Each structure stands twice: as structure tokens, then as C-alpha cells.
mmCIF file of C-alpha atoms in Angstrom:
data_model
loop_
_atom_site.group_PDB
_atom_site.id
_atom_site.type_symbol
_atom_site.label_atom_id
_atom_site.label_comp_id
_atom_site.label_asym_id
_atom_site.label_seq_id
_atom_site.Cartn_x
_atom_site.Cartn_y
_atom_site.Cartn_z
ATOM 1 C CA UNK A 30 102.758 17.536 129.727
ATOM 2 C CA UNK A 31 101.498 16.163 132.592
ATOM 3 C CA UNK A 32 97.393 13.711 132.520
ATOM 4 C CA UNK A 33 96.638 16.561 135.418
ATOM 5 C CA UNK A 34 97.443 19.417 133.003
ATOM 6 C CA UNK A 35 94.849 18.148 130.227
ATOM 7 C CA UNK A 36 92.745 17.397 132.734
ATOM 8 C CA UNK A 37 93.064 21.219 134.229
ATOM 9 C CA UNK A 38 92.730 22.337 130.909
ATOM 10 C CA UNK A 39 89.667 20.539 129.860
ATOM 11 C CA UNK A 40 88.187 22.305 133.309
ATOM 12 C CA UNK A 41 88.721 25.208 132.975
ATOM 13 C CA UNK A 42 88.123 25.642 128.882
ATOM 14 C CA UNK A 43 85.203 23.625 128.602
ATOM 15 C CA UNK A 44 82.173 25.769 127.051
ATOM 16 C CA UNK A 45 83.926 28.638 126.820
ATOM 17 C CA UNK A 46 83.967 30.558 123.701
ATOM 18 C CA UNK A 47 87.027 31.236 121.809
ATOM 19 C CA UNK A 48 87.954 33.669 118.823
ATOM 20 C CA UNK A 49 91.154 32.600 117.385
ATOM 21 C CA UNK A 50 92.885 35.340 114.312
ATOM 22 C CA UNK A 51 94.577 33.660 111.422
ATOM 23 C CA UNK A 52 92.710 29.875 111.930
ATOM 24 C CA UNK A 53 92.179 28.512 108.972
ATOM 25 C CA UNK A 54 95.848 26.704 108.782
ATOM 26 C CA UNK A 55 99.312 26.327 111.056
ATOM 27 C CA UNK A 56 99.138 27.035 114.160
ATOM 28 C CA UNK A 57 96.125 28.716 114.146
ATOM 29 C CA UNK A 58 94.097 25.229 113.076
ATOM 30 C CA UNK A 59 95.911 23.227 115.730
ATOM 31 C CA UNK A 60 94.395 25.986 118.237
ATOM 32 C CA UNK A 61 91.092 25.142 116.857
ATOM 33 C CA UNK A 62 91.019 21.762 116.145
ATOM 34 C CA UNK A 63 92.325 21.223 120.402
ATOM 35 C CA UNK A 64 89.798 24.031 121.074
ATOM 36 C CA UNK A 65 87.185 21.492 120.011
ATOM 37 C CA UNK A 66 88.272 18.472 121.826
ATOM 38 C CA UNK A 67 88.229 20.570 124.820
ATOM 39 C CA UNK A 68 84.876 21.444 124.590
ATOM 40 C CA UNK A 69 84.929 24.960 123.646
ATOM 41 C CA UNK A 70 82.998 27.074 121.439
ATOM 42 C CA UNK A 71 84.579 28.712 118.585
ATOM 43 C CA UNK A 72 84.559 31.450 116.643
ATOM 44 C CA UNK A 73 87.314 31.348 113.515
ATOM 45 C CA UNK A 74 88.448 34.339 111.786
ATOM 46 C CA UNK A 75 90.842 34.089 108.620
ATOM 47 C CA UNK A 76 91.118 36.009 104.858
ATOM 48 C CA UNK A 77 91.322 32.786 103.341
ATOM 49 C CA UNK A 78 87.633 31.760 102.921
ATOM 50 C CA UNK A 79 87.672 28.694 101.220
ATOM 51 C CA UNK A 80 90.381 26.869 103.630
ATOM 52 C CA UNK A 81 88.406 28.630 106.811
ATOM 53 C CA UNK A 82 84.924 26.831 105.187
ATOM 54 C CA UNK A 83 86.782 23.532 105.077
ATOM 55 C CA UNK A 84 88.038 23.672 108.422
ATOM 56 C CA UNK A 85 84.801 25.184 109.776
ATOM 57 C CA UNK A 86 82.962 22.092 108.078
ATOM 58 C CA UNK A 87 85.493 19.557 109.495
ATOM 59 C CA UNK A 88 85.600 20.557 113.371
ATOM 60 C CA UNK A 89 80.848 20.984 112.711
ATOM 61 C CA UNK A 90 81.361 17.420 111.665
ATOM 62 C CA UNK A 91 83.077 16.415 114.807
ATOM 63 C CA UNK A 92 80.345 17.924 117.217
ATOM 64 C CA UNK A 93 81.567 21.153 117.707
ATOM 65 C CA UNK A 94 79.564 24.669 117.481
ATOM 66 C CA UNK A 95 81.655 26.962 115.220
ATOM 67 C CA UNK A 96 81.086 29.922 113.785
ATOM 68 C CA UNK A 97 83.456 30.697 110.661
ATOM 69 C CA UNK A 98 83.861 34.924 109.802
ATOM 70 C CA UNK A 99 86.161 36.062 107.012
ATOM 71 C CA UNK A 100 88.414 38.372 108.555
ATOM 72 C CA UNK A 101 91.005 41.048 107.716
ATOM 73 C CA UNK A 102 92.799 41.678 110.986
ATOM 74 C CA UNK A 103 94.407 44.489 109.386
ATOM 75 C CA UNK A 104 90.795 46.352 109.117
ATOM 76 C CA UNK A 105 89.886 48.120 112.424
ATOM 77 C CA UNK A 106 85.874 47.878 110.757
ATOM 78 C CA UNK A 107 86.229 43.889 109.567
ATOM 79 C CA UNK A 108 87.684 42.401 113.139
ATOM 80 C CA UNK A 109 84.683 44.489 114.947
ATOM 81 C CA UNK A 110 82.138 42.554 112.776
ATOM 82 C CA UNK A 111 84.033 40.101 114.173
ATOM 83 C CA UNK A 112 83.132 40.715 117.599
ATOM 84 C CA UNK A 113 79.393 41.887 116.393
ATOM 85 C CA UNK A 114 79.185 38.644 115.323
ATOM 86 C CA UNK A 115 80.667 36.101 117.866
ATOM 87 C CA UNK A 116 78.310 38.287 120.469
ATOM 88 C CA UNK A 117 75.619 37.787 118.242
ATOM 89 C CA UNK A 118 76.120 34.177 118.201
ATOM 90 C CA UNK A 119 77.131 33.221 121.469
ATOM 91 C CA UNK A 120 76.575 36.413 124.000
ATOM 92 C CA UNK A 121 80.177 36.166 125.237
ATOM 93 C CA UNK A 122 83.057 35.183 124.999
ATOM 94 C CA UNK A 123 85.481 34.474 127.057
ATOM 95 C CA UNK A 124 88.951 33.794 125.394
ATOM 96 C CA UNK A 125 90.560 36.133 122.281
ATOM 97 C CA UNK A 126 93.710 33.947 120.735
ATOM 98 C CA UNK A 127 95.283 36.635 118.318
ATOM 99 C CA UNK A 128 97.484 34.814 116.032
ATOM 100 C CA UNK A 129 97.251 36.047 112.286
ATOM 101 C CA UNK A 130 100.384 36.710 110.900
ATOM 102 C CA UNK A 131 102.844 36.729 107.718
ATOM 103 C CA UNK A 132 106.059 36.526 106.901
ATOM 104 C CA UNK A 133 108.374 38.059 104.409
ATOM 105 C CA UNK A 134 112.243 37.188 103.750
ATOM 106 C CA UNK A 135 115.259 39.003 102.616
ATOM 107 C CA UNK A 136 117.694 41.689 103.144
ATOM 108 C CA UNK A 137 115.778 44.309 105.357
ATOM 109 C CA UNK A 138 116.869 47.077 102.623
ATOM 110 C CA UNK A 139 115.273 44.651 99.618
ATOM 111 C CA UNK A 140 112.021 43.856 100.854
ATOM 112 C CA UNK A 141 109.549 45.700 99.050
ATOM 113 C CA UNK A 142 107.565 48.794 100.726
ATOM 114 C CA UNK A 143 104.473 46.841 100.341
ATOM 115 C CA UNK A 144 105.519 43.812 102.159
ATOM 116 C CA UNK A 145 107.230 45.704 105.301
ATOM 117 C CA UNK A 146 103.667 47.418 105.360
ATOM 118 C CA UNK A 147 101.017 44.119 105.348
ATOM 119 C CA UNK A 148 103.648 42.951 107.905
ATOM 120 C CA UNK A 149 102.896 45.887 110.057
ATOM 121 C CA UNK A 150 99.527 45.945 109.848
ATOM 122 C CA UNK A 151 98.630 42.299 110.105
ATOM 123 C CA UNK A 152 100.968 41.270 113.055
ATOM 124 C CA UNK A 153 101.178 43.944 114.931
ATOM 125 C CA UNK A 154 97.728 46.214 113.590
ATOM 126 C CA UNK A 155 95.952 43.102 113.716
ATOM 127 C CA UNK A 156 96.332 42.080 117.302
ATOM 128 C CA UNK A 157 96.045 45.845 118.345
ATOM 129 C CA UNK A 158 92.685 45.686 116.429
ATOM 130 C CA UNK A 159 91.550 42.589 118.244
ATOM 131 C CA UNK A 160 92.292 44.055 121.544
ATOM 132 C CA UNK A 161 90.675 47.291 120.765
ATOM 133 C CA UNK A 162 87.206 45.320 119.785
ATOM 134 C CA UNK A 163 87.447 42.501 122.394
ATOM 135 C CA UNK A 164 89.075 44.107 125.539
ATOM 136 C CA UNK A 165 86.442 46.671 126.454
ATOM 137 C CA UNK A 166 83.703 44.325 125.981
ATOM 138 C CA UNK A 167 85.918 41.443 128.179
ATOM 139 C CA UNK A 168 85.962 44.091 130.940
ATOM 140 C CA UNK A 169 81.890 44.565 131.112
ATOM 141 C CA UNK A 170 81.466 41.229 131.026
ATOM 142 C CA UNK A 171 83.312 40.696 134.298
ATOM 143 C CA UNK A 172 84.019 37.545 134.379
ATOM 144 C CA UNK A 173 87.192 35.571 134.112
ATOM 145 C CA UNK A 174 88.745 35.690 130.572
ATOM 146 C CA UNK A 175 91.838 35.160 128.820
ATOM 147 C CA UNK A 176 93.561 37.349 125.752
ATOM 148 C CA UNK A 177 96.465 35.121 124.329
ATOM 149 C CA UNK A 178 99.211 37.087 121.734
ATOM 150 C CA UNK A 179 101.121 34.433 119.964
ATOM 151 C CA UNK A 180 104.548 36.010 119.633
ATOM 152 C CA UNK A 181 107.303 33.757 118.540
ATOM 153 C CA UNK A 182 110.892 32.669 119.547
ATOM 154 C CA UNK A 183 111.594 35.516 116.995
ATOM 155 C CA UNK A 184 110.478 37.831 119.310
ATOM 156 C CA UNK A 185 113.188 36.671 121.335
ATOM 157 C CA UNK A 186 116.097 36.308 119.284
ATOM 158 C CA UNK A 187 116.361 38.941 116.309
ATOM 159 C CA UNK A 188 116.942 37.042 113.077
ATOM 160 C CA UNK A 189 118.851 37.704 109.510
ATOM 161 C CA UNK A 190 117.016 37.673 106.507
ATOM 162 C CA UNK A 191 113.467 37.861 108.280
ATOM 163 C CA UNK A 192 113.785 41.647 110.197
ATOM 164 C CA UNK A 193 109.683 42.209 109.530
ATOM 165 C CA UNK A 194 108.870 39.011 111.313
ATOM 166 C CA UNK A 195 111.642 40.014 114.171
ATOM 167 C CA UNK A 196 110.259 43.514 114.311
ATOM 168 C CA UNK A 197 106.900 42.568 114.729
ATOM 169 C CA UNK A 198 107.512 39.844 117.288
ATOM 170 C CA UNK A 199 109.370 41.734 119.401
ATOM 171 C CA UNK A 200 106.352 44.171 119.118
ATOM 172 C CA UNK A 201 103.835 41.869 120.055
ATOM 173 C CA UNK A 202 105.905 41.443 123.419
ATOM 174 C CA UNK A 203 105.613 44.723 124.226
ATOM 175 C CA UNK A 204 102.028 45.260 123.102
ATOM 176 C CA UNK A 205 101.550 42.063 125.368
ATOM 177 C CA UNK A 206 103.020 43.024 128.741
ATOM 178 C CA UNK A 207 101.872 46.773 128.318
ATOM 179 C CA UNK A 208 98.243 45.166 128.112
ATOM 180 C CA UNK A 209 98.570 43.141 130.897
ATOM 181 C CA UNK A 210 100.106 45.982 133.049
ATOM 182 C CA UNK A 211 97.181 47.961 131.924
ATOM 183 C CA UNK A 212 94.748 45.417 132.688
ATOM 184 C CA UNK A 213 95.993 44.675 136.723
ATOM 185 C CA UNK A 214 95.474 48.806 137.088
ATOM 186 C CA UNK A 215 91.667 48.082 136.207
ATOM 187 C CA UNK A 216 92.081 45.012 138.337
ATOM 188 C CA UNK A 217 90.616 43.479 135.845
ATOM 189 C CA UNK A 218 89.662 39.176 135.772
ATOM 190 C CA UNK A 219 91.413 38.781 132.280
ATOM 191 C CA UNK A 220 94.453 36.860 132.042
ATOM 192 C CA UNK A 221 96.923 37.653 129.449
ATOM 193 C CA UNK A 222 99.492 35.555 128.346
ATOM 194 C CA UNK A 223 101.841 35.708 125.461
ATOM 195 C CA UNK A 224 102.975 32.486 123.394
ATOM 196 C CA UNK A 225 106.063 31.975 121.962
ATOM 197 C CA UNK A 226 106.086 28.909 119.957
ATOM 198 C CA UNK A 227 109.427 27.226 118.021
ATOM 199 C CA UNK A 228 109.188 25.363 115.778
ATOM 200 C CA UNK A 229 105.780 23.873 114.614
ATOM 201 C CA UNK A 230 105.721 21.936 111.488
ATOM 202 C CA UNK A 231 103.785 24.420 109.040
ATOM 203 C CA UNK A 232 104.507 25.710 105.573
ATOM 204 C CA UNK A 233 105.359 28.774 106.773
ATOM 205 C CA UNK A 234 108.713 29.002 105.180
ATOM 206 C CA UNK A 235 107.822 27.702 102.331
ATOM 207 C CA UNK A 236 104.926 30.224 101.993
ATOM 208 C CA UNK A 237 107.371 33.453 102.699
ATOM 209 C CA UNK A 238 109.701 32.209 100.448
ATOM 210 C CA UNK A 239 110.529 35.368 98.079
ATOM 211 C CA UNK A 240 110.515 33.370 94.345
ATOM 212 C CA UNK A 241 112.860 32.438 91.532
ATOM 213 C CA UNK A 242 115.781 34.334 91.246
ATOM 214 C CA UNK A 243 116.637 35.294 94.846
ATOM 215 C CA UNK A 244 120.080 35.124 96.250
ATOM 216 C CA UNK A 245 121.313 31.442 96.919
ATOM 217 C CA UNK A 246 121.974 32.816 101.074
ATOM 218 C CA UNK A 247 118.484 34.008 101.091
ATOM 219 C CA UNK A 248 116.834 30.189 99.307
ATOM 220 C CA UNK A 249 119.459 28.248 101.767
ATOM 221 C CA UNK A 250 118.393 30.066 104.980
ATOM 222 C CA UNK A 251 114.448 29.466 103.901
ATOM 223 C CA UNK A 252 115.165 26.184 103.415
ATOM 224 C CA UNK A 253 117.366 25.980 106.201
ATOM 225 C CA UNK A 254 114.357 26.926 108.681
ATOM 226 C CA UNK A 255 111.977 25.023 106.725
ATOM 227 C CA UNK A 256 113.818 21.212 106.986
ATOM 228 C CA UNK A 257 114.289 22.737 111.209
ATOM 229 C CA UNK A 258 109.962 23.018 111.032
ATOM 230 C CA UNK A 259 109.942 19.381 109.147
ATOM 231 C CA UNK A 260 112.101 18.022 110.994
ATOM 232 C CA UNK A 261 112.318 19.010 114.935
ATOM 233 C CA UNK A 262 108.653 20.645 114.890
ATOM 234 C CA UNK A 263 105.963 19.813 117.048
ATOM 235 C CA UNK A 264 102.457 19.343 115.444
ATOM 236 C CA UNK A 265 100.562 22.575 115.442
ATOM 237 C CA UNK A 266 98.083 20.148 117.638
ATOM 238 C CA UNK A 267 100.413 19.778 119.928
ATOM 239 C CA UNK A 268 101.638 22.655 120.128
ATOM 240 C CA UNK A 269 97.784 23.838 121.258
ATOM 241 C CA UNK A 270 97.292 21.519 123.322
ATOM 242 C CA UNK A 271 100.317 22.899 125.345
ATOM 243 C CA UNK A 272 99.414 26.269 125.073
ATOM 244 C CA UNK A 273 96.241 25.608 126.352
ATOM 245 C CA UNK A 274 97.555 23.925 129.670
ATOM 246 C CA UNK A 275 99.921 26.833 130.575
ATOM 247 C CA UNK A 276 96.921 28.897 130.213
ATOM 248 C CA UNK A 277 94.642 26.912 132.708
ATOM 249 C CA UNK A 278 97.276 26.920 134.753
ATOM 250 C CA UNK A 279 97.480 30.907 134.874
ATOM 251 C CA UNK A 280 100.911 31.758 133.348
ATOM 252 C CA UNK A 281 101.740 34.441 131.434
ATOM 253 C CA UNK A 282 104.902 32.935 129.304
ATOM 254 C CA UNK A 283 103.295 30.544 127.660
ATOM 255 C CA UNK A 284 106.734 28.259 126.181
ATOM 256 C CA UNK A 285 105.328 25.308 124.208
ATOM 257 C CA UNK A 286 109.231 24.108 123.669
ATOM 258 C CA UNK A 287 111.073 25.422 126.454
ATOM 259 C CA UNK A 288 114.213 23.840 126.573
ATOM 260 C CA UNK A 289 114.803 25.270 122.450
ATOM 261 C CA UNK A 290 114.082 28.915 124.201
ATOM 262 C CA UNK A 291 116.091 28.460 127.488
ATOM 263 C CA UNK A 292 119.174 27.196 125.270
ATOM 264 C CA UNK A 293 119.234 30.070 122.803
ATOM 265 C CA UNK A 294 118.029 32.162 125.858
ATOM 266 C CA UNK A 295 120.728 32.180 128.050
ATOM 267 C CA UNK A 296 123.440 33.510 125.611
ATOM 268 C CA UNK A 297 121.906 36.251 124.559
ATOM 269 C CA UNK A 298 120.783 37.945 127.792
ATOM 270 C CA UNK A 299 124.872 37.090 128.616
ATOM 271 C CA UNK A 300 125.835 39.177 125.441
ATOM 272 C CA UNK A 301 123.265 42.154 126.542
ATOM 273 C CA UNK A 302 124.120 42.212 129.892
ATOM 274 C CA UNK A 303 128.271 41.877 128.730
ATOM 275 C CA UNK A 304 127.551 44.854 126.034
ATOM 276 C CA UNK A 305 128.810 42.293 123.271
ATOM 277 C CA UNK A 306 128.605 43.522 119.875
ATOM 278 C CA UNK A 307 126.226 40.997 117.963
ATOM 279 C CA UNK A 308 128.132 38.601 115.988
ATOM 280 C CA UNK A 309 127.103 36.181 113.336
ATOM 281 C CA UNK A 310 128.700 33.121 112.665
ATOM 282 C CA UNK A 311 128.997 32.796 108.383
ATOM 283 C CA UNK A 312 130.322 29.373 108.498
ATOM 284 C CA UNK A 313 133.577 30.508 107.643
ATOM 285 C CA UNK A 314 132.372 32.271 104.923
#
């Protein structure tokens, strides 16, 4: 990214508040931590307390004004305390980064009820819960604003072994472009934009790993995805500090790692568009 893009970015950002879902680690931190060398205001919403207090503590250290809330995205009632009390503190706000989200792994028919169900409700009930407490309140403010939905290359390219996380991301697309449909009818001064991120070095993997005893294909494509992370993944820093360019700069595909998208991109439109019956290749298994 270009010196003129950071310096766009620090511009247009600077002051402004942001609330940013699922902070406290991932990409979710990176967002934060850049938030804060921008200039920005922030507002940090996560379940985990203790690592959200740390991070709080770390980014107050460094100058910035943060306000830490304990969060359950998946509660309609906890992410509008949210916005009671990032109002409270602040009196506006002017950029909503919904990014909270899980994963679970394993053959779509094996993954318990329970699991398919927190996936629902945090990815995709979460950021429909932050737009329902954030989005009317946006619009009487009147004044430019940004709503961000971090989606995923997932969202993109369906995936074995990982259907909740597919599902959901291709939900948050739609979610996404339906909002900002919705939003030029009301001709409204809120940009949205939705992110889809590859690889970022995070413990996600490891984190959505099942447990002992799971089927060798289901360990091997974990740890498959989690050396790709280690290995070609950008910092969740910079991964923000990207994001946050692309948004000064008014797009609404926000692609972090482009050229990864654009390569995987291009052959599956050509299978959709061919009628191609999906294919996976086993390895010769």
C-alpha cells in the first residue's frame, strides 16, 4: 500500500469513534491496535473479558481513549448496551467494524447441533444484531459513517470440512450488499463495505480444532490451513491497516490480499458460469 493511502487513511479516521465485535484477539486486535495509531476512538466489544481488559489496558497505555464492554454478539439485549454505552461515552460514533466470529470443523453431518447453532448466531446473528442497534442511530446522526462486515475468502470459495464457517460467510455477503442496497434507497451518508481477509496469522485453526480422536483427514486439513496462516499470513496489523485504506478510499470490496482471491477467483466463476459439477481433488486418494 501506497505512503498516500496511510496518509488518506489517517485523514479521514482520525477522531472518529470505532466499535469493533470480537476485539480482544486475531483480527479483531490488529483492527484495534491500527485503530489507535490512527487516531481513533474506540470502543471494544468481546466475551472474553480478561484478554479484552489486557488489550484495553495496553492500547490506554499507548495514549489512546478506549472503552472496553463485554459483549455477546449473539444477544440482541447485550450488543444494545453496547451501543448505550459507546453513546454514553463518546456521543457518536461514526464507524461499526462487525467481526466476531467462530469456527467449527468436520463433516457437516458430525458437527454437533450445538456448534452449527453458536455458529449461526454469532456470525451471522451477531452482525445482524450490530446493525439493528447501530444503523438506525448512524442514520440520525447524519453524518458520514462507515459499517464494515468482515466476511472471509470463505465466503467466496465454499470449503470441506468447515460448511458452518462457509455458510455463514457466504451469509454475511448477502447480509452486506442487501444493507448497502438498503442504505442508497435512504440515500443515506454511510458507507458499507465488506472485508474479505485470507490468510492472517491467528490461532484460529488451532482454536476450531475438534479434539483427540478425530479423523486423521479432518487433523491434516486443520493443520493444513493452520501452517497456510503461519506461514503465508499477513499480520492481523497489517491486515488493518489495509482494510482501513480501502475504506478511506470509499470501496466497498475491501481485499486485504487480492492477488490470493483473484487466483482462486477466476476458476470458480469459470466452473459456475460452465455449469461444472464441483470437483475435489483427493490427492489421488
Amino acid at each position: 500500500m501506497s505512503d498516500a493511502g496511510q496518509t488518506l487513511a489517517g485523514e479521514t479516521f482520525a477522531g472518529k469513534v470505532v466499535v469493533i465485535t470480537g476485539a480482544s484477539a486475531g483480527i479483531g486486535s490488529g483492527f484495534a491496535r491500527h485503530a489507535a495509531e490512527l487516531g481513533m476512538r474506540l470502543v471494544l466489544a468481546d466475551i472474553a473479558a480478561e484478554r479484552l481488559t489486557a488489550l484495553a489496558e495496553e492500547l490506554r497505555a499507548s495514549g489512546a481513549e478506549v472503552e472496553p464492554v463485554v459483549t455477546d454478539v449473539s444477544d440482541p439485549l447485550s450488543v444494545d448496551a453496547l451501543a448505550d454505552r459507546a453513546y454514553d461515552r463518546f456521543g457518536a460514533v461514526d464507524m461499526l467494524i462487525n467481526n466476531a466470529g467462530i469456527m467449527a470443523m468436520g463433516y457437516s453431518w458430525e458437527i454437533p447441533a450445538e456448534r452449527w447453532d453458536a455458529a449461526l448466531r454469532i456470525n451471522i446473528g451477531g452482525y445482524v444484531n450490530g446493525i439493528r442497534s447501530f444503523v438506525p442511530r448512524l442514520l440520525e446522526q447524519s453524518t458520514r459513517s462507515w459499517v464494515l462486515n468482515v466476511s472471509s475468502v470463505g465466503g467466496l470459495l465454499p470449503s470441506p470440512l468447515m460448511a458452518p464457517y462457509s455458510v455463514t460467510k457466504f451469509g454475511t455477503l448477502a447480509l452486506t450488499e442487501s444493507l448497502a442496497y438498503e442504505l442508497q434507497m435512504r440515500q443515506a451518508p454511510v458507507q458499507v463495505s465488506v472485508v474479505l481477509p485470507d490468510s492472517v496469522k491467528s490461532e484460529i485453526f488451532r482454536a476450531a480444532r475438534p479434539g483427540d480422536g478425530i479423523p486423521p483427514e479432518i487433523a491434516g486439513f486443520n493443520e493444513q490451513l493452520q501452517q497456510r496462516a503461519d506461514t503465508q499470513g499477513i499480520t492481523p496489523e497489517e491486515h488493518a491497516r489495509r482494510v482501513f485504506e480501502q475504506a478511506a478510499e470509499g470501496r466497498y470490496w475491501i481485499t486485504p490480499q487480492p492477488e490470493m482471491i483473484d487466483a482462486a477467483l477466476q476458476p470458480r466463476t469459470d466452473m459456475i458460469l460452465s455449469r461444472t459439477n464441483p470437483g475435489l481433488d483427493l490427492g489421488g486418494v
